[in-house]
mmCIF file of C-alpha atoms in Angstrom:
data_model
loop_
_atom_site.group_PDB
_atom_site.id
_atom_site.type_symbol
_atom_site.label_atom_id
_atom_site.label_comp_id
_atom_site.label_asym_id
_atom_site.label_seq_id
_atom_site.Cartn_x
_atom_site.Cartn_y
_atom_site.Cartn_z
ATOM 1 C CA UNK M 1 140.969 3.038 48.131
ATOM 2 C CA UNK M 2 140.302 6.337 50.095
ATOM 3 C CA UNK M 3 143.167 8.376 50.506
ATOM 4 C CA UNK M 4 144.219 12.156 51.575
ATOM 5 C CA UNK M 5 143.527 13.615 48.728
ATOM 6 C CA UNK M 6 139.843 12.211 48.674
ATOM 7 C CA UNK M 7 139.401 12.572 52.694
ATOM 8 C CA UNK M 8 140.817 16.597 52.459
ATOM 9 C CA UNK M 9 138.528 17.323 48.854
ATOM 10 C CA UNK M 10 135.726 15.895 51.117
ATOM 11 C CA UNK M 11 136.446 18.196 54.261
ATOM 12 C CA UNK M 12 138.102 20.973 52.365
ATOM 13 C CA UNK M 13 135.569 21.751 49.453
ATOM 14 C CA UNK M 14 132.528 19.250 49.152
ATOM 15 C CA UNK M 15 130.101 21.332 50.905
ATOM 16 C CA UNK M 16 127.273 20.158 49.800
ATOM 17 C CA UNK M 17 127.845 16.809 50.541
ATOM 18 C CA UNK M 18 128.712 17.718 54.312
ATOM 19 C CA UNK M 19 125.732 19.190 54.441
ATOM 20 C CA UNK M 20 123.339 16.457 53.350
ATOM 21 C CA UNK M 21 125.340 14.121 55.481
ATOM 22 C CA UNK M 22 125.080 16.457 58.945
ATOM 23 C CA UNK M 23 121.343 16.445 58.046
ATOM 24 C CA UNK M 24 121.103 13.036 57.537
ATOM 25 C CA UNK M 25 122.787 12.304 60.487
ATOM 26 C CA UNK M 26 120.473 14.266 63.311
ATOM 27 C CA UNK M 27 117.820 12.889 60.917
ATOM 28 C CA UNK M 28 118.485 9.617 60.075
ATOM 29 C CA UNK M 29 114.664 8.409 59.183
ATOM 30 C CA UNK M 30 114.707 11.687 56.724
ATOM 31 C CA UNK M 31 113.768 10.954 52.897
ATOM 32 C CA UNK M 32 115.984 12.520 49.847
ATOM 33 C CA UNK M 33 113.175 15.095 49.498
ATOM 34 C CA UNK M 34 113.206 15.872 53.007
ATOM 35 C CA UNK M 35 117.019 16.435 52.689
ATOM 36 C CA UNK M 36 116.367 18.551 50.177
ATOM 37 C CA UNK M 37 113.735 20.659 52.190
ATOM 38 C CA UNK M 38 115.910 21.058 54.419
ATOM 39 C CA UNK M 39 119.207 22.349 52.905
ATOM 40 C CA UNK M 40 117.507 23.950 50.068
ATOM 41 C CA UNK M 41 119.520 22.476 47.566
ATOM 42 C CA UNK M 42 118.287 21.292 44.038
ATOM 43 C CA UNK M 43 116.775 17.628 43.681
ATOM 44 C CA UNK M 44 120.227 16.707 41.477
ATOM 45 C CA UNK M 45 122.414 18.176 43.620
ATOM 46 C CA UNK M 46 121.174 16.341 47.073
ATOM 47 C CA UNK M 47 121.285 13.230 44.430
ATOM 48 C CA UNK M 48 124.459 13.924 43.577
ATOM 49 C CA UNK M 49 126.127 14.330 46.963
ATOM 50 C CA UNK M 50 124.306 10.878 48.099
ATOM 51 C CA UNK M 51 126.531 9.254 45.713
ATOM 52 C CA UNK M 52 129.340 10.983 46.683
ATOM 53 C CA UNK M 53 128.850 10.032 49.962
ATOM 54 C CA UNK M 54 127.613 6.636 49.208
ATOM 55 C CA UNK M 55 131.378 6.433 47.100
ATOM 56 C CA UNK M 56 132.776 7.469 50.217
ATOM 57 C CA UNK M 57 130.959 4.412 52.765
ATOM 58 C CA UNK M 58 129.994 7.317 54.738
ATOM 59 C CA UNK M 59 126.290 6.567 54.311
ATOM 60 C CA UNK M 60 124.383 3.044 53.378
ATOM 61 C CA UNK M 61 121.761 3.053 51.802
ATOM 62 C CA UNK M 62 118.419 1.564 53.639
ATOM 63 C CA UNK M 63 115.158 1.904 50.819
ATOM 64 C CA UNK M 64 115.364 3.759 47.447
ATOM 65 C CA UNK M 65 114.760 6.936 49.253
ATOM 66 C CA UNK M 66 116.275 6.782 52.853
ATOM 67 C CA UNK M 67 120.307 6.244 53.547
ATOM 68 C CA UNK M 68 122.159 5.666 57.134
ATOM 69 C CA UNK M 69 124.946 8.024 57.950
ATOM 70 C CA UNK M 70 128.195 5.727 58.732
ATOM 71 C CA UNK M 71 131.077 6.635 61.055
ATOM 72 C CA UNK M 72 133.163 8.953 59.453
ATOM 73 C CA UNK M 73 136.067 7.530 62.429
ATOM 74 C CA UNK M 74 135.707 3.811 61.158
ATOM 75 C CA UNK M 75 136.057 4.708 57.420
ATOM 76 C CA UNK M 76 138.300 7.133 57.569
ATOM 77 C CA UNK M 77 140.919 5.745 60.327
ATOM 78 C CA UNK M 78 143.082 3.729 57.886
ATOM 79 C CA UNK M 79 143.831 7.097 56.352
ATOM 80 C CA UNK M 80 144.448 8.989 59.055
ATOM 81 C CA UNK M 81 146.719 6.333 60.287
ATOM 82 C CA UNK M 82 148.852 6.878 57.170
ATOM 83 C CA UNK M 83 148.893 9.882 57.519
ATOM 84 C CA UNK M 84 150.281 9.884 60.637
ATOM 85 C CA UNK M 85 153.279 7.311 59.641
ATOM 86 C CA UNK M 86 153.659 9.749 56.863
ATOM 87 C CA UNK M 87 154.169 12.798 59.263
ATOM 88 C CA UNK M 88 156.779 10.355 61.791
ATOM 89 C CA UNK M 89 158.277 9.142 58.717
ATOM 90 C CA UNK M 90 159.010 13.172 57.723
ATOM 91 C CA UNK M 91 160.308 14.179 60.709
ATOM 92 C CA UNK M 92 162.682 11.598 61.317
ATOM 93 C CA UNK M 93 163.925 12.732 57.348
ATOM 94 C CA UNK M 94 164.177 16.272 58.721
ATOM 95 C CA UNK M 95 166.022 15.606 62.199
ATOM 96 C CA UNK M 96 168.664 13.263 59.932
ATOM 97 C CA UNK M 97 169.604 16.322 57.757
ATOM 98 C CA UNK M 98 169.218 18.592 60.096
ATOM 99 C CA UNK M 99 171.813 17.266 62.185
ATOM 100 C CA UNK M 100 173.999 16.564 58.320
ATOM 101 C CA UNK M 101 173.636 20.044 57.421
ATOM 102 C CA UNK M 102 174.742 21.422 60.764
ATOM 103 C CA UNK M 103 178.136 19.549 60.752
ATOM 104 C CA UNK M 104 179.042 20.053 57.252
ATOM 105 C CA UNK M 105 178.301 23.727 57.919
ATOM 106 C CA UNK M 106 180.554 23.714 60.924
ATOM 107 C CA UNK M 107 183.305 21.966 59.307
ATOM 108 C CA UNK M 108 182.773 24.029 56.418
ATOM 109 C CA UNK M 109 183.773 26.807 59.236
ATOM 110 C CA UNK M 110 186.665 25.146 60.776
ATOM 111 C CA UNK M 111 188.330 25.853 57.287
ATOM 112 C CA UNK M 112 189.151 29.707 58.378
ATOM 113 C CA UNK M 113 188.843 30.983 55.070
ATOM 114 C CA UNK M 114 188.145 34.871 55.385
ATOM 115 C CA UNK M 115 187.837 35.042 51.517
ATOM 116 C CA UNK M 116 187.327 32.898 48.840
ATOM 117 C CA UNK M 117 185.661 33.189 45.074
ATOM 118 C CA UNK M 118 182.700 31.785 46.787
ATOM 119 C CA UNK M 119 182.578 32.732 50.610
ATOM 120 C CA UNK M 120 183.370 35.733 52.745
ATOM 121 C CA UNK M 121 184.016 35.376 56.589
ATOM 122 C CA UNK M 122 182.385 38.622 58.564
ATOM 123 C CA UNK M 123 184.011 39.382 61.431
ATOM 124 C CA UNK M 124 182.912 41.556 64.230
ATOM 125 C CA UNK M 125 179.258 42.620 64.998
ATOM 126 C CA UNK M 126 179.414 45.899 62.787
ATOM 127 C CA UNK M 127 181.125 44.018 59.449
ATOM 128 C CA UNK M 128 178.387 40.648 60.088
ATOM 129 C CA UNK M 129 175.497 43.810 60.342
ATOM 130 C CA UNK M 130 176.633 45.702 57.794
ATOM 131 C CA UNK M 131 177.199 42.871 55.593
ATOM 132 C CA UNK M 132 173.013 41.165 56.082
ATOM 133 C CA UNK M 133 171.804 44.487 55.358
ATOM 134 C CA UNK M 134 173.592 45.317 52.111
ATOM 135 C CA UNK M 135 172.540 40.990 51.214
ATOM 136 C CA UNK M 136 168.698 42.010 52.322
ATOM 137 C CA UNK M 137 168.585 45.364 49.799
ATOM 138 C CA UNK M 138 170.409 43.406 47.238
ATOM 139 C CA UNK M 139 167.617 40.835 47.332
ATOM 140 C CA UNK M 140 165.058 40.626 44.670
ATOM 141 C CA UNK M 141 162.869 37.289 44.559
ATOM 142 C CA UNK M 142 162.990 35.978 48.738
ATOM 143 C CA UNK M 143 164.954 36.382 51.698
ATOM 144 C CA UNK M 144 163.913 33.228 54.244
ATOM 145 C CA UNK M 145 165.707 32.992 57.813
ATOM 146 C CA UNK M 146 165.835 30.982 60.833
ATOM 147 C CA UNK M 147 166.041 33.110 63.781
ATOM 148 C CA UNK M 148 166.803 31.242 67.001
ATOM 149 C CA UNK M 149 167.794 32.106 70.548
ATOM 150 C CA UNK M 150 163.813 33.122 71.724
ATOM 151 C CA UNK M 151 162.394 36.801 72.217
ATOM 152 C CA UNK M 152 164.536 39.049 70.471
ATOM 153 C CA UNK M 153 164.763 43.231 72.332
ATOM 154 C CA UNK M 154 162.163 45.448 70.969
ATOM 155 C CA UNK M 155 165.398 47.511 70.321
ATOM 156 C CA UNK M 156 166.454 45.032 67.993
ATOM 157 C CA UNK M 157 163.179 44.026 65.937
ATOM 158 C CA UNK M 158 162.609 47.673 65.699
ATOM 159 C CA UNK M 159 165.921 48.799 64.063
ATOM 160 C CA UNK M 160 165.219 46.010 61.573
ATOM 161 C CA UNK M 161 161.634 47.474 60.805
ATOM 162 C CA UNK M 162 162.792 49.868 58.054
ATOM 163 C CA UNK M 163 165.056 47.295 56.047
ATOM 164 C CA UNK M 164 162.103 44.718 56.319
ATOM 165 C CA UNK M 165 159.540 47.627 55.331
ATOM 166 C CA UNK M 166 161.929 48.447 52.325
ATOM 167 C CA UNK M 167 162.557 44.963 51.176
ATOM 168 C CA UNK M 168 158.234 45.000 50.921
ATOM 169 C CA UNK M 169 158.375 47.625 49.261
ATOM 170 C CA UNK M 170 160.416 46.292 46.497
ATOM 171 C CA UNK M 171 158.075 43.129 46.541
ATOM 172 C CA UNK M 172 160.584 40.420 47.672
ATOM 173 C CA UNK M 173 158.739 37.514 49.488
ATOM 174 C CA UNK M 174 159.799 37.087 53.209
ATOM 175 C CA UNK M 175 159.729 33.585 55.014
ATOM 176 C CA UNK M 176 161.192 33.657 58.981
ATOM 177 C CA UNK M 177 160.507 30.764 61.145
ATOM 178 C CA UNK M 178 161.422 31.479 64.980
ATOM 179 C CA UNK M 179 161.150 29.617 68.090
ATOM 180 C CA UNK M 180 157.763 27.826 69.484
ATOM 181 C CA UNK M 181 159.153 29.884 72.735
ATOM 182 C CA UNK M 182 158.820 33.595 70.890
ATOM 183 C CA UNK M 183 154.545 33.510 70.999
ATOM 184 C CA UNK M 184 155.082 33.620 74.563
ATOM 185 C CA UNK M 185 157.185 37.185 74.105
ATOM 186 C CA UNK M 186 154.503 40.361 72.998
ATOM 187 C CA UNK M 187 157.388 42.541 71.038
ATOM 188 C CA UNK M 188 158.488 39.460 69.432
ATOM 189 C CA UNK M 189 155.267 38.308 68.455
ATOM 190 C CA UNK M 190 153.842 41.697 67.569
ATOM 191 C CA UNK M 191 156.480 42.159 65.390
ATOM 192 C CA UNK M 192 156.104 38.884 63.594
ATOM 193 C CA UNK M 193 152.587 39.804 63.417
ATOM 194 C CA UNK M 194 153.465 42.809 61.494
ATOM 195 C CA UNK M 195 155.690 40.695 58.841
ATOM 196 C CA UNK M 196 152.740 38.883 58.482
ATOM 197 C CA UNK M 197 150.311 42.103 58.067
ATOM 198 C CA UNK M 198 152.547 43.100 55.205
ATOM 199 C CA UNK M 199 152.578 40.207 53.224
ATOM 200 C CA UNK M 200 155.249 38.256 55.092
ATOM 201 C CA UNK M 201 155.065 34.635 56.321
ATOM 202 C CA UNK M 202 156.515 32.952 59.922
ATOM 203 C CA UNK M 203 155.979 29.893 61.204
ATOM 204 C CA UNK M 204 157.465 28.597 64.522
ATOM 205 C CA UNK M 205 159.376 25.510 65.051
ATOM 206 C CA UNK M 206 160.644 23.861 68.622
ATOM 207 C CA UNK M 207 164.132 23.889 68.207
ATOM 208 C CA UNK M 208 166.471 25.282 64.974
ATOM 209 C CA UNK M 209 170.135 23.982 64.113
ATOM 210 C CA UNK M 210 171.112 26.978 63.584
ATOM 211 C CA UNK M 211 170.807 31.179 62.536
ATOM 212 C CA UNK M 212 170.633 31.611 58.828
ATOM 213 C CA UNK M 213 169.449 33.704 56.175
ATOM 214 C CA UNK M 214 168.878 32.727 52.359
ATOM 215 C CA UNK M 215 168.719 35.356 49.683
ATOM 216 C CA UNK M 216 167.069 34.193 46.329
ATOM 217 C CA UNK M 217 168.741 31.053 47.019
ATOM 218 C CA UNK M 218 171.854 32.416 45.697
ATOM 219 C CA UNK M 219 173.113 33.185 48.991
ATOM 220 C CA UNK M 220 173.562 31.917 52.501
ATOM 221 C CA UNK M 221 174.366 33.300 55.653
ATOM 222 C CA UNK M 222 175.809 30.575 59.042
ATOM 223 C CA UNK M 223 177.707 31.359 61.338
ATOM 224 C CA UNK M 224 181.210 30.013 61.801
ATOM 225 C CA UNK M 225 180.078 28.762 65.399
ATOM 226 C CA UNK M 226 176.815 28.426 66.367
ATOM 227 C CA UNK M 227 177.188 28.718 69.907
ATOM 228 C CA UNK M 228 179.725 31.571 69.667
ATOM 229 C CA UNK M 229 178.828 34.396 67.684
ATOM 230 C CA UNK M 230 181.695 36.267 68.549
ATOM 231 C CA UNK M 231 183.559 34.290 65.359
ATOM 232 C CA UNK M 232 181.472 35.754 62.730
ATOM 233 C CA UNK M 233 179.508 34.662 59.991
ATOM 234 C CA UNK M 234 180.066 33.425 56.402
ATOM 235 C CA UNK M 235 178.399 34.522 53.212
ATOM 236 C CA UNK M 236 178.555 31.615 50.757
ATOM 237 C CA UNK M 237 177.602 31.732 47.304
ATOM 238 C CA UNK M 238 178.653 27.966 46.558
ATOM 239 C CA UNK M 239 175.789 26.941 44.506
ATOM 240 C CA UNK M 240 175.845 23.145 46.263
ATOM 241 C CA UNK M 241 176.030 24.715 49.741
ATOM 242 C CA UNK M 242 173.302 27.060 49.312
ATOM 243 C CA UNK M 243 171.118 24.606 47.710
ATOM 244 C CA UNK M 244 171.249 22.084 50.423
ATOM 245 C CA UNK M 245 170.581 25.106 53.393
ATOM 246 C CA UNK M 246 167.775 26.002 50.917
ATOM 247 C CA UNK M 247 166.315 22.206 51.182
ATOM 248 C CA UNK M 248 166.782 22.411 54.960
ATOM 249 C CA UNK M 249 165.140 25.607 55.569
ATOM 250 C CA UNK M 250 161.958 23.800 52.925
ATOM 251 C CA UNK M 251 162.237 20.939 55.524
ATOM 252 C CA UNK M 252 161.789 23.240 58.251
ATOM 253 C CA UNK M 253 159.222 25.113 57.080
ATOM 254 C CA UNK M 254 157.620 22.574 56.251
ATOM 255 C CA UNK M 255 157.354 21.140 60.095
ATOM 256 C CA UNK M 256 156.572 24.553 61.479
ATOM 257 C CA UNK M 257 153.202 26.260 62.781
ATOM 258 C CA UNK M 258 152.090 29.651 61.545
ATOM 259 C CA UNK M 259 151.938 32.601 63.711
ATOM 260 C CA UNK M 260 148.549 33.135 64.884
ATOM 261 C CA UNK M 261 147.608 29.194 64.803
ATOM 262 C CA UNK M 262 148.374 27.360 68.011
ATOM 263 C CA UNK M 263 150.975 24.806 68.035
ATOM 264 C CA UNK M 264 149.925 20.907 67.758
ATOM 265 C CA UNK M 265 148.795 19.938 71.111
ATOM 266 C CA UNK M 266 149.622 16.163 72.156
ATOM 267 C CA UNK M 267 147.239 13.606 73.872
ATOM 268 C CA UNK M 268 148.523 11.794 77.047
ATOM 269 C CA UNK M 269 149.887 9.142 75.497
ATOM 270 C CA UNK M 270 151.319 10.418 71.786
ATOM 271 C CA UNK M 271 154.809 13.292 72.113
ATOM 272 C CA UNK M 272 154.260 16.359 70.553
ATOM 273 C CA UNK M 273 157.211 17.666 68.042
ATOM 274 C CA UNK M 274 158.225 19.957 71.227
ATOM 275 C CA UNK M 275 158.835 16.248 73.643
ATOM 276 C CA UNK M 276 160.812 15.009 70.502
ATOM 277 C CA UNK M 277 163.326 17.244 70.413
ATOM 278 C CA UNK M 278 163.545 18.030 74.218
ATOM 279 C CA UNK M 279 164.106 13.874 73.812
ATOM 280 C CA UNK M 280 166.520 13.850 71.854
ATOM 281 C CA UNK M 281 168.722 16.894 72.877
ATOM 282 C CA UNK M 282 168.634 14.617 76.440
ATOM 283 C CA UNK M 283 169.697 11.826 74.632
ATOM 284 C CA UNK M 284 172.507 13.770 73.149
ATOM 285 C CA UNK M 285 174.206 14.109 76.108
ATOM 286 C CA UNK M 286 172.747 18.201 76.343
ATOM 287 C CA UNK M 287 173.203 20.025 79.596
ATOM 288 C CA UNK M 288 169.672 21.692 80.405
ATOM 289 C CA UNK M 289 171.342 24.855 80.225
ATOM 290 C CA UNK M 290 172.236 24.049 76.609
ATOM 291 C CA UNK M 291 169.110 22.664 75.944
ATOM 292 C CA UNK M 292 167.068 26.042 77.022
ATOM 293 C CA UNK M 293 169.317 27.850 75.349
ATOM 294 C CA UNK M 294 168.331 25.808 72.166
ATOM 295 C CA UNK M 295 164.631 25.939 72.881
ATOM 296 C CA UNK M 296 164.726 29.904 73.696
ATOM 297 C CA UNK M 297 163.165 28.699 77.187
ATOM 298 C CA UNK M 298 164.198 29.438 80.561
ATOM 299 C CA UNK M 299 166.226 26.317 82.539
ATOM 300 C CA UNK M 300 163.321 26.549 85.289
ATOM 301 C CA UNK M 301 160.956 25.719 81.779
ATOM 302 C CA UNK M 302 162.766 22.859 80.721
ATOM 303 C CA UNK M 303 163.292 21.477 83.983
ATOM 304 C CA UNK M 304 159.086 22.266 84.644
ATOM 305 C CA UNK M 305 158.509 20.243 80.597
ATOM 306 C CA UNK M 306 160.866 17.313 81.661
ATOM 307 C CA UNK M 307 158.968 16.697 85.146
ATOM 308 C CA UNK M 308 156.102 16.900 82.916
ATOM 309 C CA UNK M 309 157.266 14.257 80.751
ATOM 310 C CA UNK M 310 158.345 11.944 82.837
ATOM 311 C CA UNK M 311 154.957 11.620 84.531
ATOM 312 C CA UNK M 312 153.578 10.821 81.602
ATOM 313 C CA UNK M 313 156.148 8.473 80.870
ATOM 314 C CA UNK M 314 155.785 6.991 84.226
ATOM 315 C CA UNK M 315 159.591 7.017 84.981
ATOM 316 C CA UNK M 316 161.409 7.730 88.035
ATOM 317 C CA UNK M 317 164.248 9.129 85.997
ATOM 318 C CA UNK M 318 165.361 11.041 83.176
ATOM 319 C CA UNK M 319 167.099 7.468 82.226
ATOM 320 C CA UNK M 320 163.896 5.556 82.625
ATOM 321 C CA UNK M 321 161.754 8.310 80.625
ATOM 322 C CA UNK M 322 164.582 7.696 77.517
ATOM 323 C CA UNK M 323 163.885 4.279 77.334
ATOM 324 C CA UNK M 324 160.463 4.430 77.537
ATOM 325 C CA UNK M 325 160.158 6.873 75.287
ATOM 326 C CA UNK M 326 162.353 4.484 72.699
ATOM 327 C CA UNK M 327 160.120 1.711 74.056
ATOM 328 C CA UNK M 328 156.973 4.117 72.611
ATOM 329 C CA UNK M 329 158.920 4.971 69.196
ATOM 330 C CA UNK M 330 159.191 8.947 70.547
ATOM 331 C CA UNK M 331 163.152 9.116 70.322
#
């Protein structure tokens, strides 16, 4: 059975058999020797990726010496289908603990605890400042965040430049993943640019639960109400706690885009991960003001991405577009 491991070794490193089979294909009466004319590889190697290929059903062979190319759509399809499944079947896993994490983190908050063996409360903008920077120099192995709420000032991103540049310097691995909405924002995007130029990594998501930063997985960061910062932050060291942000933020990162590569465009008739959540934050009962606020997007945007959607929905209203979209399987 041909699975992703075989179709991605095929695309991903078998060279030589790509090449015989692109030759093969514009020249489909063309012998083995003319192949090998052609690509100017040795006789064993064009015999060699024949049988590879051959393996593979992507060619059929017609005399001793002449094979016909196969559609690599039809053989491959059942893969790619499984693929897909595989991808739904992920984010639905990542939306369930997103949505875990987030309310065991807020009632985690509700608890009022300024000080405990194992978590701080900062309160106040200076003490929740002062308290990420002294976490960020401490760091040795990793520091990975989640920074929501869209374009951040140029003010800001630069007064974090020389913490970043000295957390390089000391070799600790950096992982941020921001908003879809922030590659629309130059400061924003030149500065995660320049994480990137130094050995950093971001990635972009649609949506994040939350603000959060994880030092060598020892320590976490959350605020003690996402949508009001004015309550602080906590700095938990509970090994259980941190481990599970830890898994979410792997989760995350694992569904996001890297800076510089464009985000997963959708056909006409599939959602793309940016319709699911805009979905489900509808379904939720979110205002669109809440919802932009979420998405780092104006209200004019979401308003502009819902009209969108429900044209291709072919609804009349934001009621019929949710249950066509459960109809489809996209909420």
């Amino acid at each position: 059975m041909k699975g992703p491991t075989v179709l991605g070794a095929f695309l991903e490193s078998d060279t030589e058999a790509v090449r015989v089979y692109r030759s093969l294909l514009t020249n489909p009466s063309w012998t083995l020797q003319d192949v090998q004319r052609h690509t100017g590889l040795a006789e064993e190697d064009v015999r060699a990726a024949v049988r590879r290929l051959a393996d593979l059903s992507l060619l059929s062979p017609v005399t001793d010496s002449t094979f016909l190319p196969m559609n690599p759509e039809t053989v491959f399809s059942p893969v790619l289908r499984r693929l897909e499944a595989e991808l739904d079947a992920q984010r639905a896993y990542l939306t369930k603990h997103q949505a875990t994490v987030a309310e065991l983190a807020t009632e985690y908050a509700a608890l009022g605890l300024r000080h405990t063996a194992g978590a701080d409360h900062l309160v106040g903008v200076d003490a929740v400042r002062s308290g990420l920077e002294q976490l960020a120099r401490d760091a040795v192995h990793e520091v990975c965040t989640f920074t929501p709420g869209g374009a951040v000032s140029a003010a800001g991103l630069e007064s974090a430049r020389p913490l970043d540049e000295e957390s390089f310097g000391r070799g600790v691995r950096m992982r941020s993943v921001y908003l879809d909405s922030v590659r629309n924002d130059q400061a924003t995007s030149e500065y995660a640019a320049w994480l990137t130029s130094k050995g950093g990594q971001v990635r972009t998501v649609p949506a994040l639960p939350m603000r959060m930063i994880i030092c060598d997985r020892e320590v976490a960061v959350v605020p003690v109400n996402a949508e009001d910062s004015r309550q602080g932050a906590l700095v938990v060291r509970y090994h259980g706690v941190v481990r599970a942000l830890a898994e979410l933020f792997e989760l995350v990162w694992a569904q996001g885009v890297p800076l510089g590569e464009e985000t997963r465009p959708s056909a006409e008739h599939e959602a793309s991960d940016r319709d699911r959540v805009l979905l489900k934050l509808l379904s939720e009962g979110m205002t669109d003001q809440g919802i932009a606020r979420k998405l780092g997007i104006s209200v004019r945007t979401i308003r502009r991405l819902m009209s969108d959607l429900m044209k291709r929905l072919d609804a009349q209203s934001r009621f019929e577009a949710g249950a066509e979209a459960v109809r489809r399987g996209w909420l």
